[in-house]
Amino acid sequence: MASRGDFHNHSTFSDGVLSPTELIELAYGNGVRVMSLTDHDTTEGLPEAFRAAARHEDFTLIPGIEMSTDVPGSEVHILGHFIDWKDPTFERKLEHLRESRLNRAHLMVEKLGELGKPVTWERVESFAGEGAVGRPHIARALVEAGHVADVNEAFSLYLSRTGPAYVERERLSPSEVVETLNEVHGLATLAHPRELDGLEGLLSDLKAAGLVGMEVYYQDYKPDEVERLRVIAEKFGLIPMGGSDFHGLGGPQQREPGNIPLPDEPIERFLALARQRGVLEKV
Ligand code: AMP
Ligand code: ZN
Ligand code: FE
Ligand code: FE
């Protein structure tokens, strides 16, 4: 059975394959009634998402975002929910981050050429569409060119952090991202923490910066992993949140929107906190 809430999803405005409207229809059909669109470094899908959400009286869309942050050796992603997404300073910051994604994608395409696995910029661009360009778009170009069998192989052979075509891009530190989200009244949640080294150290820093949640119910996380993370979340006073991180790209970890075992209790806690902060009414 689907969860009533799903707080982590991607659309064509970043590296997902469904439009915000298609995504919301899929989630609604699955039984989701509280959902967030959390595209990477962009809120440009939100106007369409709100139009689609308005078709269903019993459906709440929470404006969201996923921001990547820089820590040595690994990736830390932070979700922001209930963000004041029309804030001009925030918008400028995001524009700047998207520009650095674009420059970095060009460099990765160059590297692939040098590695004898050429893809054209035109194909990467067409997979990205109007959206914030990311490695999954390059991965799809690699699949199309016949260099790899699927997106997962593109990451494992070339595009992962340790892969030969990887190029760093500009990112903020995790605390800077939490602060940036605070500035626009967002509730910050640490995304997919299972593989993070030094998780508890990171959490004490981020809790001090204003983190309120941690993703505990996520994709293929097993019951014992969920339990380990839930205990850590409680220890730090963080709400154990959940999301499918649906992109529509397939692969063994993919879960459809709502297809995560997120219970009602954390959803209610999260909405209560939003109400207390006065951000729920604005949605
Ligand atoms: P970027 O934002 O360009 O750094 O790309 C990061 C995105 O690539 C993540 O949000 C995931 O959607 C996707 N990704 C990262 N690692 C993998 C992987 N091993 N297989 C498939 N997709 C991945
Ligand atoms: Zn993504
Ligand atoms: Fe992520
Ligand atoms: Fe994501």
CSV table of C-alpha atoms in Angstrom, one decimal, residues 19-225:
chain,number,residue,atom,x,y,z
A,19,SER,CA,6.4,16.6,-16.4
A,20,PRO,CA,5.2,18.0,-13.0
A,21,THR,CA,1.6,17.3,-14.2
A,22,GLU,CA,2.3,13.7,-15.2
A,23,LEU,CA,4.2,13.2,-11.9
A,24,ILE,CA,1.3,14.5,-9.8
A,25,GLU,CA,-1.3,12.4,-11.7
A,26,LEU,CA,0.8,9.3,-11.1
A,27,ALA,CA,1.3,10.1,-7.4
A,28,TYR,CA,-2.4,10.9,-6.9
A,29,GLY,CA,-3.4,7.6,-8.7
A,30,ASN,CA,-1.1,5.8,-6.3
A,31,GLY,CA,-2.9,7.3,-3.3
A,32,VAL,CA,-0.5,10.1,-2.4
A,33,ARG,CA,-2.3,13.1,-0.9
A,34,VAL,CA,0.6,15.2,0.4
A,35,MET,CA,3.5,15.5,-2.0
A,36,SER,CA,6.5,17.7,-2.7
A,37,LEU,CA,8.3,18.4,-6.0
A,38,THR,CA,12.0,18.6,-5.2
A,39,ASP,CA,13.9,19.3,-8.4
A,40,HIS,CA,17.6,19.8,-8.2
A,41,ASP,CA,18.6,23.5,-7.7
A,42,THR,CA,15.4,24.7,-9.4
A,43,THR,CA,11.8,25.7,-8.5
A,44,GLU,CA,10.9,26.3,-12.1
A,45,GLY,CA,8.5,23.3,-12.2
A,46,LEU,CA,6.4,24.6,-9.3
A,47,PRO,CA,4.0,26.9,-11.3
A,48,GLU,CA,2.9,23.9,-13.4
A,49,ALA,CA,2.9,21.6,-10.4
A,50,PHE,CA,0.6,23.9,-8.5
A,51,ARG,CA,-1.8,24.1,-11.5
A,52,ALA,CA,-1.9,20.3,-11.6
A,53,ALA,CA,-2.3,20.0,-7.9
A,54,ALA,CA,-5.3,22.4,-7.9
A,55,ARG,CA,-7.3,19.8,-9.9
A,56,HIS,CA,-7.6,17.7,-6.8
A,57,GLU,CA,-9.3,19.1,-3.8
A,58,ASP,CA,-7.9,16.4,-1.4
A,59,PHE,CA,-4.3,16.9,-2.5
A,60,THR,CA,-1.6,19.2,-1.0
A,61,LEU,CA,1.5,20.1,-2.9
A,62,ILE,CA,4.4,21.4,-0.9
A,63,PRO,CA,6.9,23.6,-2.7
A,64,GLY,CA,10.3,22.0,-2.5
A,65,ILE,CA,13.8,21.7,-3.7
A,66,GLU,CA,16.8,19.4,-3.5
A,67,MET,CA,20.2,21.0,-3.1
A,68,SER,CA,23.6,19.2,-3.5
A,69,THR,CA,26.3,20.1,-1.1
A,70,ASP,CA,30.0,19.6,-1.0
A,71,VAL,CA,31.8,17.5,1.6
A,72,PRO,CA,35.1,15.9,0.9
A,73,GLY,CA,34.7,12.5,-0.7
A,74,SER,CA,30.9,12.2,-0.7
A,75,GLU,CA,27.7,13.7,-1.7
A,76,VAL,CA,25.3,15.2,0.8
A,77,HIS,CA,21.9,16.3,-0.5
A,78,ILE,CA,19.5,18.4,1.4
A,79,LEU,CA,15.8,18.9,0.8
A,80,GLY,CA,13.9,22.1,1.5
A,81,HIS,CA,10.2,22.1,1.9
A,82,PHE,CA,7.7,25.0,2.2
A,83,ILE,CA,10.3,27.3,0.7
A,84,ASP,CA,9.4,30.8,-0.2
A,85,TRP,CA,10.3,30.0,-3.8
A,86,LYS,CA,9.5,33.4,-5.2
A,87,ASP,CA,12.2,35.1,-3.1
A,88,PRO,CA,14.4,37.0,-5.6
A,89,THR,CA,17.7,36.5,-3.7
A,90,PHE,CA,17.0,32.8,-3.5
A,91,GLU,CA,16.2,32.7,-7.2
A,92,ARG,CA,19.5,34.4,-8.1
A,93,LYS,CA,21.4,31.9,-6.0
A,94,LEU,CA,19.7,29.0,-7.8
A,95,GLU,CA,20.4,30.5,-11.2
A,96,HIS,CA,24.0,30.7,-10.3
A,97,LEU,CA,24.1,27.0,-9.2
A,98,ARG,CA,22.3,26.0,-12.4
A,99,GLU,CA,24.9,27.9,-14.5
A,100,SER,CA,27.7,26.0,-12.7
A,101,ARG,CA,25.8,22.7,-13.6
A,102,LEU,CA,25.9,23.8,-17.2
A,103,ASN,CA,29.6,24.5,-17.3
A,104,ARG,CA,30.4,21.3,-15.6
A,105,ALA,CA,28.3,19.2,-18.0
A,106,HIS,CA,30.2,20.7,-20.9
A,107,LEU,CA,33.5,19.7,-19.3
A,108,MET,CA,32.1,16.2,-18.7
A,109,VAL,CA,31.1,15.8,-22.3
A,110,GLU,CA,34.7,16.9,-23.3
A,111,LYS,CA,36.2,14.3,-21.0
A,112,LEU,CA,34.0,11.6,-22.5
A,113,GLY,CA,35.3,12.5,-25.9
A,114,GLU,CA,38.8,12.1,-24.7
A,115,LEU,CA,37.9,8.7,-23.2
A,116,GLY,CA,36.7,7.6,-26.7
A,117,LYS,CA,33.1,7.6,-25.6
A,118,PRO,CA,31.8,10.7,-27.4
A,119,VAL,CA,28.3,12.1,-26.9
A,120,THR,CA,27.1,15.3,-28.5
A,121,TRP,CA,26.2,18.3,-26.5
A,122,GLU,CA,23.0,18.5,-28.6
A,123,ARG,CA,21.8,15.2,-27.2
A,124,VAL,CA,22.6,16.0,-23.6
A,125,GLU,CA,20.8,19.3,-24.1
A,126,SER,CA,17.8,17.6,-25.6
A,127,PHE,CA,17.6,15.2,-22.6
A,128,ALA,CA,17.8,18.1,-20.3
A,129,GLY,CA,15.2,20.1,-22.1
A,130,GLU,CA,14.4,23.3,-20.2
A,131,GLY,CA,15.5,21.8,-17.0
A,132,ALA,CA,18.6,22.0,-14.7
A,133,VAL,CA,21.2,19.8,-16.4
A,134,GLY,CA,22.6,16.9,-14.5
A,135,ARG,CA,24.6,13.7,-14.8
A,136,PRO,CA,21.5,11.6,-15.6
A,137,HIS,CA,21.1,13.6,-18.8
A,138,ILE,CA,24.7,12.7,-19.8
A,139,ALA,CA,24.0,9.1,-18.8
A,140,ARG,CA,21.0,8.9,-21.2
A,141,ALA,CA,23.2,10.3,-24.0
A,142,LEU,CA,25.8,7.6,-23.3
A,143,VAL,CA,23.1,4.9,-23.4
A,144,GLU,CA,21.7,6.3,-26.6
A,145,ALA,CA,25.2,6.4,-28.2
A,146,GLY,CA,25.5,2.7,-27.3
A,147,HIS,CA,28.5,3.2,-25.0
A,148,VAL,CA,26.7,1.6,-22.0
A,149,ALA,CA,23.7,-0.6,-21.5
A,150,ASP,CA,21.8,1.6,-19.1
A,151,VAL,CA,21.9,4.7,-16.8
A,152,ASN,CA,23.3,2.7,-13.9
A,153,GLU,CA,26.2,1.5,-16.0
A,154,ALA,CA,26.9,5.0,-17.2
A,155,PHE,CA,27.3,6.0,-13.6
A,156,SER,CA,29.4,3.0,-12.5
A,157,LEU,CA,31.8,3.2,-15.5
A,158,TYR,CA,32.1,7.0,-16.1
A,159,LEU,CA,30.0,9.4,-14.1
A,160,SER,CA,30.2,8.6,-10.4
A,161,ARG,CA,32.3,10.7,-8.2
A,162,THR,CA,35.2,8.4,-8.7
A,163,GLY,CA,34.5,7.8,-12.4
A,164,PRO,CA,36.9,9.0,-15.2
A,165,ALA,CA,34.5,11.5,-16.6
A,166,TYR,CA,33.5,13.1,-13.3
A,167,VAL,CA,33.9,16.9,-12.9
A,168,GLU,CA,33.2,18.8,-9.7
A,169,ARG,CA,30.8,21.7,-9.7
A,170,GLU,CA,30.2,24.6,-7.5
A,171,ARG,CA,28.3,23.7,-4.3
A,172,LEU,CA,27.6,25.2,-1.0
A,173,SER,CA,28.6,23.4,2.2
A,174,PRO,CA,25.8,21.4,4.0
A,175,SER,CA,25.4,24.1,6.7
A,176,GLU,CA,25.3,26.9,4.1
A,177,VAL,CA,22.5,25.0,2.3
A,178,VAL,CA,20.5,24.7,5.6
A,179,GLU,CA,21.0,28.4,6.2
A,180,THR,CA,20.0,29.3,2.7
A,181,LEU,CA,16.8,27.3,3.1
A,182,ASN,CA,16.1,28.9,6.5
A,183,GLU,CA,16.4,32.3,4.9
A,184,VAL,CA,13.4,31.4,2.7
A,185,HIS,CA,11.5,29.8,5.7
A,186,GLY,CA,12.1,26.3,4.3
A,187,LEU,CA,12.2,23.2,6.5
A,188,ALA,CA,15.5,21.4,5.8
A,189,THR,CA,15.8,17.6,5.7
A,190,LEU,CA,18.9,15.5,5.1
A,191,ALA,CA,18.2,13.3,2.0
A,192,HIS,CA,19.2,9.6,1.6
A,193,PRO,CA,21.7,9.4,4.4
A,194,ARG,CA,22.4,5.6,4.4
A,195,GLU,CA,25.8,5.7,2.9
A,196,LEU,CA,27.1,8.8,4.5
A,197,ASP,CA,30.3,8.5,6.6
A,198,GLY,CA,30.4,10.4,9.8
A,199,LEU,CA,26.6,10.8,9.8
A,200,GLU,CA,26.2,11.7,13.5
A,201,GLY,CA,28.9,14.4,13.3
A,202,LEU,CA,27.2,15.9,10.3
A,203,LEU,CA,23.8,15.8,12.0
A,204,SER,CA,25.0,17.6,15.1
A,205,ASP,CA,26.4,20.4,12.9
A,206,LEU,CA,23.3,20.5,10.7
A,207,LYS,CA,20.9,20.3,13.7
A,208,ALA,CA,22.7,23.4,15.1
A,209,ALA,CA,22.2,25.1,11.7
A,210,GLY,CA,18.4,24.3,11.8
A,211,LEU,CA,17.9,20.9,10.2
A,212,VAL,CA,14.5,19.5,11.1
A,213,GLY,CA,14.3,16.1,9.4
A,214,MET,CA,16.1,13.2,7.9
A,215,GLU,CA,15.0,10.8,5.2
A,216,VAL,CA,14.5,7.4,6.8
A,217,TYR,CA,11.9,5.8,4.5
A,218,TYR,CA,13.6,5.8,1.1
A,219,GLN,CA,13.6,3.7,-2.1
A,220,ASP,CA,15.1,0.3,-1.3
A,221,TYR,CA,16.1,0.9,2.3
A,222,LYS,CA,15.5,-2.4,4.2
A,223,PRO,CA,13.5,-2.6,7.5
A,224,ASP,CA,16.7,-2.9,9.6
A,225,GLU,CA,18.3,0.1,7.8
